[in-house]
PDB file of C-alpha atoms in Angstrom:
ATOM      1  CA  UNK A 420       0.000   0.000   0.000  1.00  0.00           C
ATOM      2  CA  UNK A 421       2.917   2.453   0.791  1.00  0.00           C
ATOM      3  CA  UNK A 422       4.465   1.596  -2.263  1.00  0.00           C
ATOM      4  CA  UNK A 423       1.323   2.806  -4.529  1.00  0.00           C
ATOM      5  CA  UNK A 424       0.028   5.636  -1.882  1.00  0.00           C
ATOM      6  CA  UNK A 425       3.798   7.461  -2.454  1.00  0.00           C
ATOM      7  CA  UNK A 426       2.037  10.809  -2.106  1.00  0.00           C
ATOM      8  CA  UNK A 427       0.181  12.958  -4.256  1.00  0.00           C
ATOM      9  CA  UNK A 428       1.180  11.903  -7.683  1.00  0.00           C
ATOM     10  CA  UNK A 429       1.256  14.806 -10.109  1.00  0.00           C
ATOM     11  CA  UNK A 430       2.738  14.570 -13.528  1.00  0.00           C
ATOM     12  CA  UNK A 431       2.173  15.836 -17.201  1.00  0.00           C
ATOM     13  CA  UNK A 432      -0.077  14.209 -19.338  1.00  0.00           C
ATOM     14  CA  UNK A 433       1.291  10.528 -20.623  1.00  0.00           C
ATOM     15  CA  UNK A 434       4.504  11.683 -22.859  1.00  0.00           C
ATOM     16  CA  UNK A 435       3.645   8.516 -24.466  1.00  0.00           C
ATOM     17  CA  UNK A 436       0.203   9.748 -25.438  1.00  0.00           C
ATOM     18  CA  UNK A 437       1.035  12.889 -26.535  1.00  0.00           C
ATOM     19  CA  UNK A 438       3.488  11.813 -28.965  1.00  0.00           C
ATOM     20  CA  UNK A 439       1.291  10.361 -30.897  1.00  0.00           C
ATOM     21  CA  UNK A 440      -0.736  12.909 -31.326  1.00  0.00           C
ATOM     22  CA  UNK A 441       0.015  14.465 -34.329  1.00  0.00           C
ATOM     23  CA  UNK A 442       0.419  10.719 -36.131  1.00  0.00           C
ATOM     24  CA  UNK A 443      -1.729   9.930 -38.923  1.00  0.00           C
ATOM     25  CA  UNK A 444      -2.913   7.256 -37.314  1.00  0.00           C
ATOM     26  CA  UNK A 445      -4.358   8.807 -35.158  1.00  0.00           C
ATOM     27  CA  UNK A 446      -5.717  11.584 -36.481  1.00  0.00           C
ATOM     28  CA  UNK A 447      -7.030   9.060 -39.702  1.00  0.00           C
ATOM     29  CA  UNK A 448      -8.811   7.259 -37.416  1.00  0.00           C
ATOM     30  CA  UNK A 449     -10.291  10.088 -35.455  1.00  0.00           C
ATOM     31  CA  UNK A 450     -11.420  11.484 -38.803  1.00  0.00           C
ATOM     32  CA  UNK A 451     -13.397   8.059 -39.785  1.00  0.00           C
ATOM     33  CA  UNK A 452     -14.852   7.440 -36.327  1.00  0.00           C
ATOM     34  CA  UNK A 453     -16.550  10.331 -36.403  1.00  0.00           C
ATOM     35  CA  UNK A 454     -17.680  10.664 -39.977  1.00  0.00           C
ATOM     36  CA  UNK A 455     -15.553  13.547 -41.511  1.00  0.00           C
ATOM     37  CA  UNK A 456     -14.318  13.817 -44.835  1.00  0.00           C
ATOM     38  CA  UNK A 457     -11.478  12.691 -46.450  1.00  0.00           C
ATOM     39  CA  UNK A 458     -10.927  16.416 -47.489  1.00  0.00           C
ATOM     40  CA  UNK A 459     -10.819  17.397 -43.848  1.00  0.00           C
ATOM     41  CA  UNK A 460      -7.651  15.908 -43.372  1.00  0.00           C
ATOM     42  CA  UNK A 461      -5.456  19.175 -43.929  1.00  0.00           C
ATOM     43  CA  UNK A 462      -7.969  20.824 -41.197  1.00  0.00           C
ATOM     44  CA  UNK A 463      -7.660  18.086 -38.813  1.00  0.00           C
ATOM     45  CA  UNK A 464      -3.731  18.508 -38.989  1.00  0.00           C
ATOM     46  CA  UNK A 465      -3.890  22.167 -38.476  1.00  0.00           C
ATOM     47  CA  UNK A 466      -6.416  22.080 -35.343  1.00  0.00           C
ATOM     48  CA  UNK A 467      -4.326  19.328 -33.868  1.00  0.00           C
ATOM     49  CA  UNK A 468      -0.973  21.482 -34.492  1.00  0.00           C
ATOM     50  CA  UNK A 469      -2.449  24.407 -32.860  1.00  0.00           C
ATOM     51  CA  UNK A 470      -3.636  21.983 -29.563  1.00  0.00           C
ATOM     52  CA  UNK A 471      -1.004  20.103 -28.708  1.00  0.00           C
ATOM     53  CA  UNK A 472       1.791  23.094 -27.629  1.00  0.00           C
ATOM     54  CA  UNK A 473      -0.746  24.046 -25.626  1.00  0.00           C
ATOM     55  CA  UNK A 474      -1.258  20.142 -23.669  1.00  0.00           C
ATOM     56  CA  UNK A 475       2.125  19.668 -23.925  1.00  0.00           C
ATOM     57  CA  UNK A 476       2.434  22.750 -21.784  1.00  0.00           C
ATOM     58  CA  UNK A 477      -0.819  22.060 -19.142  1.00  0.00           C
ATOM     59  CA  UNK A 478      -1.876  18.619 -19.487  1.00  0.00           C
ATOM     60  CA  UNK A 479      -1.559  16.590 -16.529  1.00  0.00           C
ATOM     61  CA  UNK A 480      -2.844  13.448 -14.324  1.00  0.00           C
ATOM     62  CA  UNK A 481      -3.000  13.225 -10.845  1.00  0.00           C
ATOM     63  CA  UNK A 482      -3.705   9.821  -8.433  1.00  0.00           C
ATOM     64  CA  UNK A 483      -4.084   9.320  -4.980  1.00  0.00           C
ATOM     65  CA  UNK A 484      -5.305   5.657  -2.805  1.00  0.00           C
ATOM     66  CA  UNK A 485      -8.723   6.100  -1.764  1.00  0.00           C
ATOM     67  CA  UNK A 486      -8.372   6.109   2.327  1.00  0.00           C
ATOM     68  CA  UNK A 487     -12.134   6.985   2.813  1.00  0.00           C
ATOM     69  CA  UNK A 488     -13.109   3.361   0.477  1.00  0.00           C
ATOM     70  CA  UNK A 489     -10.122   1.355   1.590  1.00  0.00           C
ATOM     71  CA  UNK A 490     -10.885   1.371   5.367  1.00  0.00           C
ATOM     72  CA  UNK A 491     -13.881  -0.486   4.781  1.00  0.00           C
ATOM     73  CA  UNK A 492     -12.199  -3.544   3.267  1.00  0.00           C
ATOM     74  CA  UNK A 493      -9.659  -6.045   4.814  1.00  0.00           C
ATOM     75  CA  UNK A 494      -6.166  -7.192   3.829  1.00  0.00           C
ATOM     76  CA  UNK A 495      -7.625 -10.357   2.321  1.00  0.00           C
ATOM     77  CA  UNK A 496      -9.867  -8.796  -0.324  1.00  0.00           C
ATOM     78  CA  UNK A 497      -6.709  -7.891  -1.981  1.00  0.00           C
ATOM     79  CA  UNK A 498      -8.221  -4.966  -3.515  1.00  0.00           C
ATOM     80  CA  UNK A 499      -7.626  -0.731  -3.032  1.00  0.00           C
ATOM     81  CA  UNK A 500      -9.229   2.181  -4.702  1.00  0.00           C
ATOM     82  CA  UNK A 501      -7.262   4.811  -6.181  1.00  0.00           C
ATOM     83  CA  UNK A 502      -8.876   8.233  -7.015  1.00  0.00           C
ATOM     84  CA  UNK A 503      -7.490   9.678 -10.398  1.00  0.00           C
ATOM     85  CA  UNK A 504      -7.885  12.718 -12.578  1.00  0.00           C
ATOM     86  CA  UNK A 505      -6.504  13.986 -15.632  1.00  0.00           C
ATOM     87  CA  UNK A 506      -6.926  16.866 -17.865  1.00  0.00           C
ATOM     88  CA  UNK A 507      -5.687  18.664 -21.248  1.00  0.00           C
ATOM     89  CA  UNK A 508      -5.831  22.160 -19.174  1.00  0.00           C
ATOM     90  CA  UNK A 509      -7.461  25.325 -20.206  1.00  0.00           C
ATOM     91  CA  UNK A 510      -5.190  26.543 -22.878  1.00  0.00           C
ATOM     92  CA  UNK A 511      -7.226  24.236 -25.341  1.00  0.00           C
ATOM     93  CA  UNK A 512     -10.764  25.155 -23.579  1.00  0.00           C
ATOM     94  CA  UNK A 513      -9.777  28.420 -24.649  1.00  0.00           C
ATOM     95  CA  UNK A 514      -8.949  27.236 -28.480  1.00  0.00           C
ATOM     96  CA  UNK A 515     -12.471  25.781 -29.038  1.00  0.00           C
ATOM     97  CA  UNK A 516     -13.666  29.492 -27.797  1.00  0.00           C
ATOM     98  CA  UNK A 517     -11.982  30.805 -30.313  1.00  0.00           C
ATOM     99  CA  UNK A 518     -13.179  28.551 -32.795  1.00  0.00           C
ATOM    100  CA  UNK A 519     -16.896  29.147 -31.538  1.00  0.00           C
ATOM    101  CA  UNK A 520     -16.566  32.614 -31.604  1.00  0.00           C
ATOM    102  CA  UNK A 521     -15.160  32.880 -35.316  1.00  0.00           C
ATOM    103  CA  UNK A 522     -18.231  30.354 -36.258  1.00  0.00           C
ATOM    104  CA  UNK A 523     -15.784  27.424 -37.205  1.00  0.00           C
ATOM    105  CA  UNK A 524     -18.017  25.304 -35.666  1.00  0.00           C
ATOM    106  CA  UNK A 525     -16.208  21.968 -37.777  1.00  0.00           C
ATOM    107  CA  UNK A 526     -12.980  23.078 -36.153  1.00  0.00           C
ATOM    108  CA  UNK A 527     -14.303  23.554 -33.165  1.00  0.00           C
ATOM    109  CA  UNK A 528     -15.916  19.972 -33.002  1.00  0.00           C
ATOM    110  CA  UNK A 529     -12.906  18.146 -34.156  1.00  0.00           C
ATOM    111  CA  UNK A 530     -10.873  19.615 -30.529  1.00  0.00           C
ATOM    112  CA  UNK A 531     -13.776  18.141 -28.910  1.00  0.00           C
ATOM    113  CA  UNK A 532     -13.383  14.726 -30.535  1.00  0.00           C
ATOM    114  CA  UNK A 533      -9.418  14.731 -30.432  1.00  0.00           C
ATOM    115  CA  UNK A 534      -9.770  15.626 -26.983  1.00  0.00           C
ATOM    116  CA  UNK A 535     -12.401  12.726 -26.129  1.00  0.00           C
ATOM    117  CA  UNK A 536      -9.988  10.093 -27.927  1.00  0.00           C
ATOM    118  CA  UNK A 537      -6.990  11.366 -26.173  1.00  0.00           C
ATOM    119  CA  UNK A 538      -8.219  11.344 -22.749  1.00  0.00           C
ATOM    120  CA  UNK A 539      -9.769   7.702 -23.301  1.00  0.00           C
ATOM    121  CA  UNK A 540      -6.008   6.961 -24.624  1.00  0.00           C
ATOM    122  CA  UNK A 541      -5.273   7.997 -20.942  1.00  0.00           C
ATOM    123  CA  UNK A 542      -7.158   5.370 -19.443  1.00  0.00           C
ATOM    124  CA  UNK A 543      -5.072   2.945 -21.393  1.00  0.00           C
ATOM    125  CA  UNK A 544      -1.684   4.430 -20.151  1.00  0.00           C
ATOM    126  CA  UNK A 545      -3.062   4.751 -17.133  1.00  0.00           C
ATOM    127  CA  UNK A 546      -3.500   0.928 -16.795  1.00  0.00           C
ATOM    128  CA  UNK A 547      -0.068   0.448 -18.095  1.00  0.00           C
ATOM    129  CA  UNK A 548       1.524   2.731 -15.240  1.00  0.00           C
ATOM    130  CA  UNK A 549      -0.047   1.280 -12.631  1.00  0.00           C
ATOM    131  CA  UNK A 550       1.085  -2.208 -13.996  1.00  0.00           C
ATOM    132  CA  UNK A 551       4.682  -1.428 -15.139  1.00  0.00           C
ATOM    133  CA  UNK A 552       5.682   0.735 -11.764  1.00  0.00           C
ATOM    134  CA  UNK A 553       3.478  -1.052  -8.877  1.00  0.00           C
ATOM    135  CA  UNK A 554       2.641  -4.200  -7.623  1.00  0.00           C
ATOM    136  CA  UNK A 555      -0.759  -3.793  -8.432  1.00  0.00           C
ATOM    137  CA  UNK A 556      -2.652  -3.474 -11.688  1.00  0.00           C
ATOM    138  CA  UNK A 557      -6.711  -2.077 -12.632  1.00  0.00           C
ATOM    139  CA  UNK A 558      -9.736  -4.256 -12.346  1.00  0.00           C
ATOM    140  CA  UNK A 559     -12.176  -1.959 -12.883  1.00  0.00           C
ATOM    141  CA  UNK A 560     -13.108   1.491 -13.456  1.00  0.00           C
ATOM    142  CA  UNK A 561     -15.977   3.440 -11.198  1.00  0.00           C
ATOM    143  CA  UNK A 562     -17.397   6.744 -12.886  1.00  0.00           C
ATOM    144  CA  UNK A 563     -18.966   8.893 -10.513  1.00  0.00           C
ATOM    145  CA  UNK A 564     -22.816   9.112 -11.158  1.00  0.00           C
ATOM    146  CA  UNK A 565     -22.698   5.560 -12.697  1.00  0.00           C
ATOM    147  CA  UNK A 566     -23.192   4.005  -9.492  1.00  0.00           C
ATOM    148  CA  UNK A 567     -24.932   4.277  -5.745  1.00  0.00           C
ATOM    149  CA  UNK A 568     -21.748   4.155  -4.398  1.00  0.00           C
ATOM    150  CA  UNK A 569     -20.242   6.465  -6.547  1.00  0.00           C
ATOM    151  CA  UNK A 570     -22.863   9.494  -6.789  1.00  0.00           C
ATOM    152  CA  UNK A 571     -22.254  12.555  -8.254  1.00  0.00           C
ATOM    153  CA  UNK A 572     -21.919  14.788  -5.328  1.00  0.00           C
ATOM    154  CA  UNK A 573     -18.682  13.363  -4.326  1.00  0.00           C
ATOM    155  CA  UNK A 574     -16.825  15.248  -6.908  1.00  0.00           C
ATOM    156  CA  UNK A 575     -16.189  18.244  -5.110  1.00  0.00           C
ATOM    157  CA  UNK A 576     -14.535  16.220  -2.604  1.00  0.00           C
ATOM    158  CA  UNK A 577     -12.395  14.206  -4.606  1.00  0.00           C
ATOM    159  CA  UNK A 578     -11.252  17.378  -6.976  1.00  0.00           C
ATOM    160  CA  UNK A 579     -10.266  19.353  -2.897  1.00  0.00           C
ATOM    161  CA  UNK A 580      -8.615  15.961  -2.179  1.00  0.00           C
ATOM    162  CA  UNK A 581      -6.649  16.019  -5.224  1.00  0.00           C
ATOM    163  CA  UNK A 582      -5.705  19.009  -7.290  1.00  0.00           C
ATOM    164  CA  UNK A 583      -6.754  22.795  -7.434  1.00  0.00           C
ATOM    165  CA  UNK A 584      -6.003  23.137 -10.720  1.00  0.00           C
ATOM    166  CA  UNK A 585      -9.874  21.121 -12.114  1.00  0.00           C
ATOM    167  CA  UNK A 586     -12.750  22.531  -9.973  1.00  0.00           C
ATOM    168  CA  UNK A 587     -16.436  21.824 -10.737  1.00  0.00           C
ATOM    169  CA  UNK A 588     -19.865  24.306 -10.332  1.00  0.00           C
ATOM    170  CA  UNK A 589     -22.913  23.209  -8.710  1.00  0.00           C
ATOM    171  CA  UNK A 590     -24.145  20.851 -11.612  1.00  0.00           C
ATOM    172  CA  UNK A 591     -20.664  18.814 -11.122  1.00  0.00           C
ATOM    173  CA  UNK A 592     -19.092  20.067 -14.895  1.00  0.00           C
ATOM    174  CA  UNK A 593     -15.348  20.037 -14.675  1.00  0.00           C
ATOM    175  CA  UNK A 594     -13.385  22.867 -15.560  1.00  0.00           C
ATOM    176  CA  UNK A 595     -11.466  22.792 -17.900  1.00  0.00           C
ATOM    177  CA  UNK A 596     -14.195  20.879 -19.898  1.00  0.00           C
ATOM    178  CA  UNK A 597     -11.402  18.374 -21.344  1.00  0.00           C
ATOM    179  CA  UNK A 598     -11.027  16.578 -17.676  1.00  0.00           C
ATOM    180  CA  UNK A 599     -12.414  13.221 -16.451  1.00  0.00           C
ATOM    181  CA  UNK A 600     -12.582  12.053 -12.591  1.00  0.00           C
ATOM    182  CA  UNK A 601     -12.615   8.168 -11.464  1.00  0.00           C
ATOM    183  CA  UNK A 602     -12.332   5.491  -9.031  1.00  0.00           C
ATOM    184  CA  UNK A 603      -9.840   3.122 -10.289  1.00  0.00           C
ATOM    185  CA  UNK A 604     -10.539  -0.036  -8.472  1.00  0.00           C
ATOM    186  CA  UNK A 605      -6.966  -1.755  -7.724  1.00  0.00           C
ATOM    187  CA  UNK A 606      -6.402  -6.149  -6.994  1.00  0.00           C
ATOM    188  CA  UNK A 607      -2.753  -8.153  -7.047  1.00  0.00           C
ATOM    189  CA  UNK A 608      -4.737 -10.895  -8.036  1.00  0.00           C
ATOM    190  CA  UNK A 609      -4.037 -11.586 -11.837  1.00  0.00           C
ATOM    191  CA  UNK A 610      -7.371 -13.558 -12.256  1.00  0.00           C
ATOM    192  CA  UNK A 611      -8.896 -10.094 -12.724  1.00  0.00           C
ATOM    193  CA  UNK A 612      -8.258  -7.741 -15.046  1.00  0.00           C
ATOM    194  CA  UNK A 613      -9.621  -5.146 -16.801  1.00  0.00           C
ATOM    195  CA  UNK A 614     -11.900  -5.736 -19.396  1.00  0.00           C
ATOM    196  CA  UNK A 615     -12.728  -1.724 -19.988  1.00  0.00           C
ATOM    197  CA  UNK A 616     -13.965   1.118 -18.939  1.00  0.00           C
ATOM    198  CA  UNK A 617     -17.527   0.882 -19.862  1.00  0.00           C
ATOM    199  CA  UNK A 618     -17.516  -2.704 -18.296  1.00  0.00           C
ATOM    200  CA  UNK A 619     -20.343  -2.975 -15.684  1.00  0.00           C
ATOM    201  CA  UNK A 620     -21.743   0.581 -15.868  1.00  0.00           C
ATOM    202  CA  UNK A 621     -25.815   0.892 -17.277  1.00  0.00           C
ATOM    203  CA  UNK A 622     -25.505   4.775 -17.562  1.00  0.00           C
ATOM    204  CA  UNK A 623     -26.024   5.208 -21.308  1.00  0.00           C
ATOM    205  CA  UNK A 624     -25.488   8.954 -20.391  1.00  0.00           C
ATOM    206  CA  UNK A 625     -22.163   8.969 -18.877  1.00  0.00           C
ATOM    207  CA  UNK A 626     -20.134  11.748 -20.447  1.00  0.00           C
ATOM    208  CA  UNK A 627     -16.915   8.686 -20.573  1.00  0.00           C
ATOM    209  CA  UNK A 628     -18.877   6.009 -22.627  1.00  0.00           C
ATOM    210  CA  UNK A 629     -16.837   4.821 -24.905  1.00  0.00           C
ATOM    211  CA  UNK A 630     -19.848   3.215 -27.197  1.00  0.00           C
ATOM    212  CA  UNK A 631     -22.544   4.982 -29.295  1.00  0.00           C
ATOM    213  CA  UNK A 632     -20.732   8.490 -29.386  1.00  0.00           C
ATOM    214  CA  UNK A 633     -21.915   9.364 -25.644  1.00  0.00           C
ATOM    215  CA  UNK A 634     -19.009  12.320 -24.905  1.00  0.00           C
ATOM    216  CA  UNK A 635     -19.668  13.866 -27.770  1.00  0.00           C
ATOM    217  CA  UNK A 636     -23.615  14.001 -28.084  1.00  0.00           C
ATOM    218  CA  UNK A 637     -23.623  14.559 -24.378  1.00  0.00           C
ATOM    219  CA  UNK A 638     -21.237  17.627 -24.976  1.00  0.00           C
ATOM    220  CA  UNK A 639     -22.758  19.067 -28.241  1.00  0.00           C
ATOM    221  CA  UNK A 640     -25.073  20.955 -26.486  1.00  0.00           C
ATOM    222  CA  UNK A 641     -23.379  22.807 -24.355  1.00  0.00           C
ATOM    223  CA  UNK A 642     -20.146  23.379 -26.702  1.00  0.00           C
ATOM    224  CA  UNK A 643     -21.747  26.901 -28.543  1.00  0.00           C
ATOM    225  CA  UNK A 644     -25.126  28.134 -29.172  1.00  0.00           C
ATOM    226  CA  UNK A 645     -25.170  28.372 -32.613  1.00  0.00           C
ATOM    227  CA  UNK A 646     -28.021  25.829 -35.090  1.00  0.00           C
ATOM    228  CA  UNK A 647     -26.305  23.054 -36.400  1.00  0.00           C
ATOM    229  CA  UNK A 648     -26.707  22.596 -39.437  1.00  0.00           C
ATOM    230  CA  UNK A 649     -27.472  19.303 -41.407  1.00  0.00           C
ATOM    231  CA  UNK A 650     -23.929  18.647 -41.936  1.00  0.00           C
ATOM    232  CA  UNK A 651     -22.979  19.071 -38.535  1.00  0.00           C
ATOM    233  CA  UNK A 652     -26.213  17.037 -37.458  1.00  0.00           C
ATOM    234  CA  UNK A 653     -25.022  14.374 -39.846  1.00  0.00           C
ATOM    235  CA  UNK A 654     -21.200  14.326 -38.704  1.00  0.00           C
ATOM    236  CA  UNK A 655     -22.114  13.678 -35.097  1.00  0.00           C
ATOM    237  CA  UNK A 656     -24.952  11.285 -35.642  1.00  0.00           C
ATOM    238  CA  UNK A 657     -27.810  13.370 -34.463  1.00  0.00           C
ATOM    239  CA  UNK A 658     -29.536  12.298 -37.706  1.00  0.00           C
TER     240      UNK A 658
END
């Protein structure tokens, strides 16, 4: 437990991650997930050139055991909670403004999907930390608002507990925007091993679905107040 408590643990945003960022794998495959053209490419390289100086510079992931959930359980379940975060900072919060406010409402929808599949990339390096430099490795993700145990309200809490750099307001939305919060659930027993983070949860809502598009429809409405227009509609399978 002392190994994997080792303080407050602070760091950029996986180096690994963010390295690949600018591939055209990735940014292909972002493109065809969510629908945009093939002549989009050029615009999907510029938007993602003018993003990551600015993660590089402010994203980060922080993790801390889970006292308040591990006194509950005994040394024989084998098992600890860890509470994590991780954000791409404000810097590109502020970009998609700027997009908004010019009306480039395409460019400002591909940060929001480039964000989404970078921070679900996280969950994925994530796993691989906690494997490579502790004893211990993830059995299952807990998304707060998913579960009874995990309501919504303790998120003011855990963000106090953890950082002061991602706050929320009274309806529990993260600032920056590009942030996620979770309970990583934490076993030495290889039997059990994570099968994903959408494994187990029935909220067909949750803002961290990886299935049916749920960030991004979930997001689209509060993202700019400006009509979509068919195209739009079409690109983020509203129609």
């Amino acid at each position: 437990l002392l190994q994997i408590m080792g303080g407050n643990q602070m760091a950029t945003f996986f180096p690994n991650v963010l390295d690949k960022f600018l591939s055209s794998a990735f940014l292909e495959g972002v493109r065809k997930k969510y629908h945009y053209e093939e002549t989009q490419a050029s615009e999907f390289q510029v938007v993602a050139e003018e993003m990551l100086p600015l993660m590089r510079e402010e994203a980060f992931w922080e993790r801390r055991v889970s006292l308040g959930k591990n006194k509950h359980q005994s040394e024989e379940c084998n098992m600890i909670h860890e509470q994590v975060v991780m954000s791409l900072g404000n810097g590109v919060d502020r970009l998609q403004e700027k997009y908004s406010e010019r009306g480039l409402l395409s460019q400002s929808y591909m940060i929001e999907v480039m964000a989404s599949e970078l921070l679900l990339q996280g969950y994925v390096a994530y796993n691989y930390y906690i494997k490579e430099n502790t004893d211990w490795h993830v059995a299952r993700y807990h998304f707060l608002g998913s579960e009874e145990n995990y309501p919504l309200e303790m998120m003011p809490d855990l963000l106090r507990e953890l950082t002061p750099l991602i706050t929320c307001n009274s309806a529990f939305c993260m600032l920056p925007k590009k942030s996620v919060a979770f309970i990583a659930e934490l076993t030495q027993d290889d039997k059990v091993q994570c099968r994903g983070i959408c494994v187990g949860c029935n909220n067909l809502n949750c803002s961290n679905r990886m299935e049916d598009g749920g960030l991004i429809q979930k997001r689209l409405s509060v993202m700019t107040d400006l009509p979509l227009t068919y195209g739009y509609r079409r690109i983020f399978g509203l129609i």
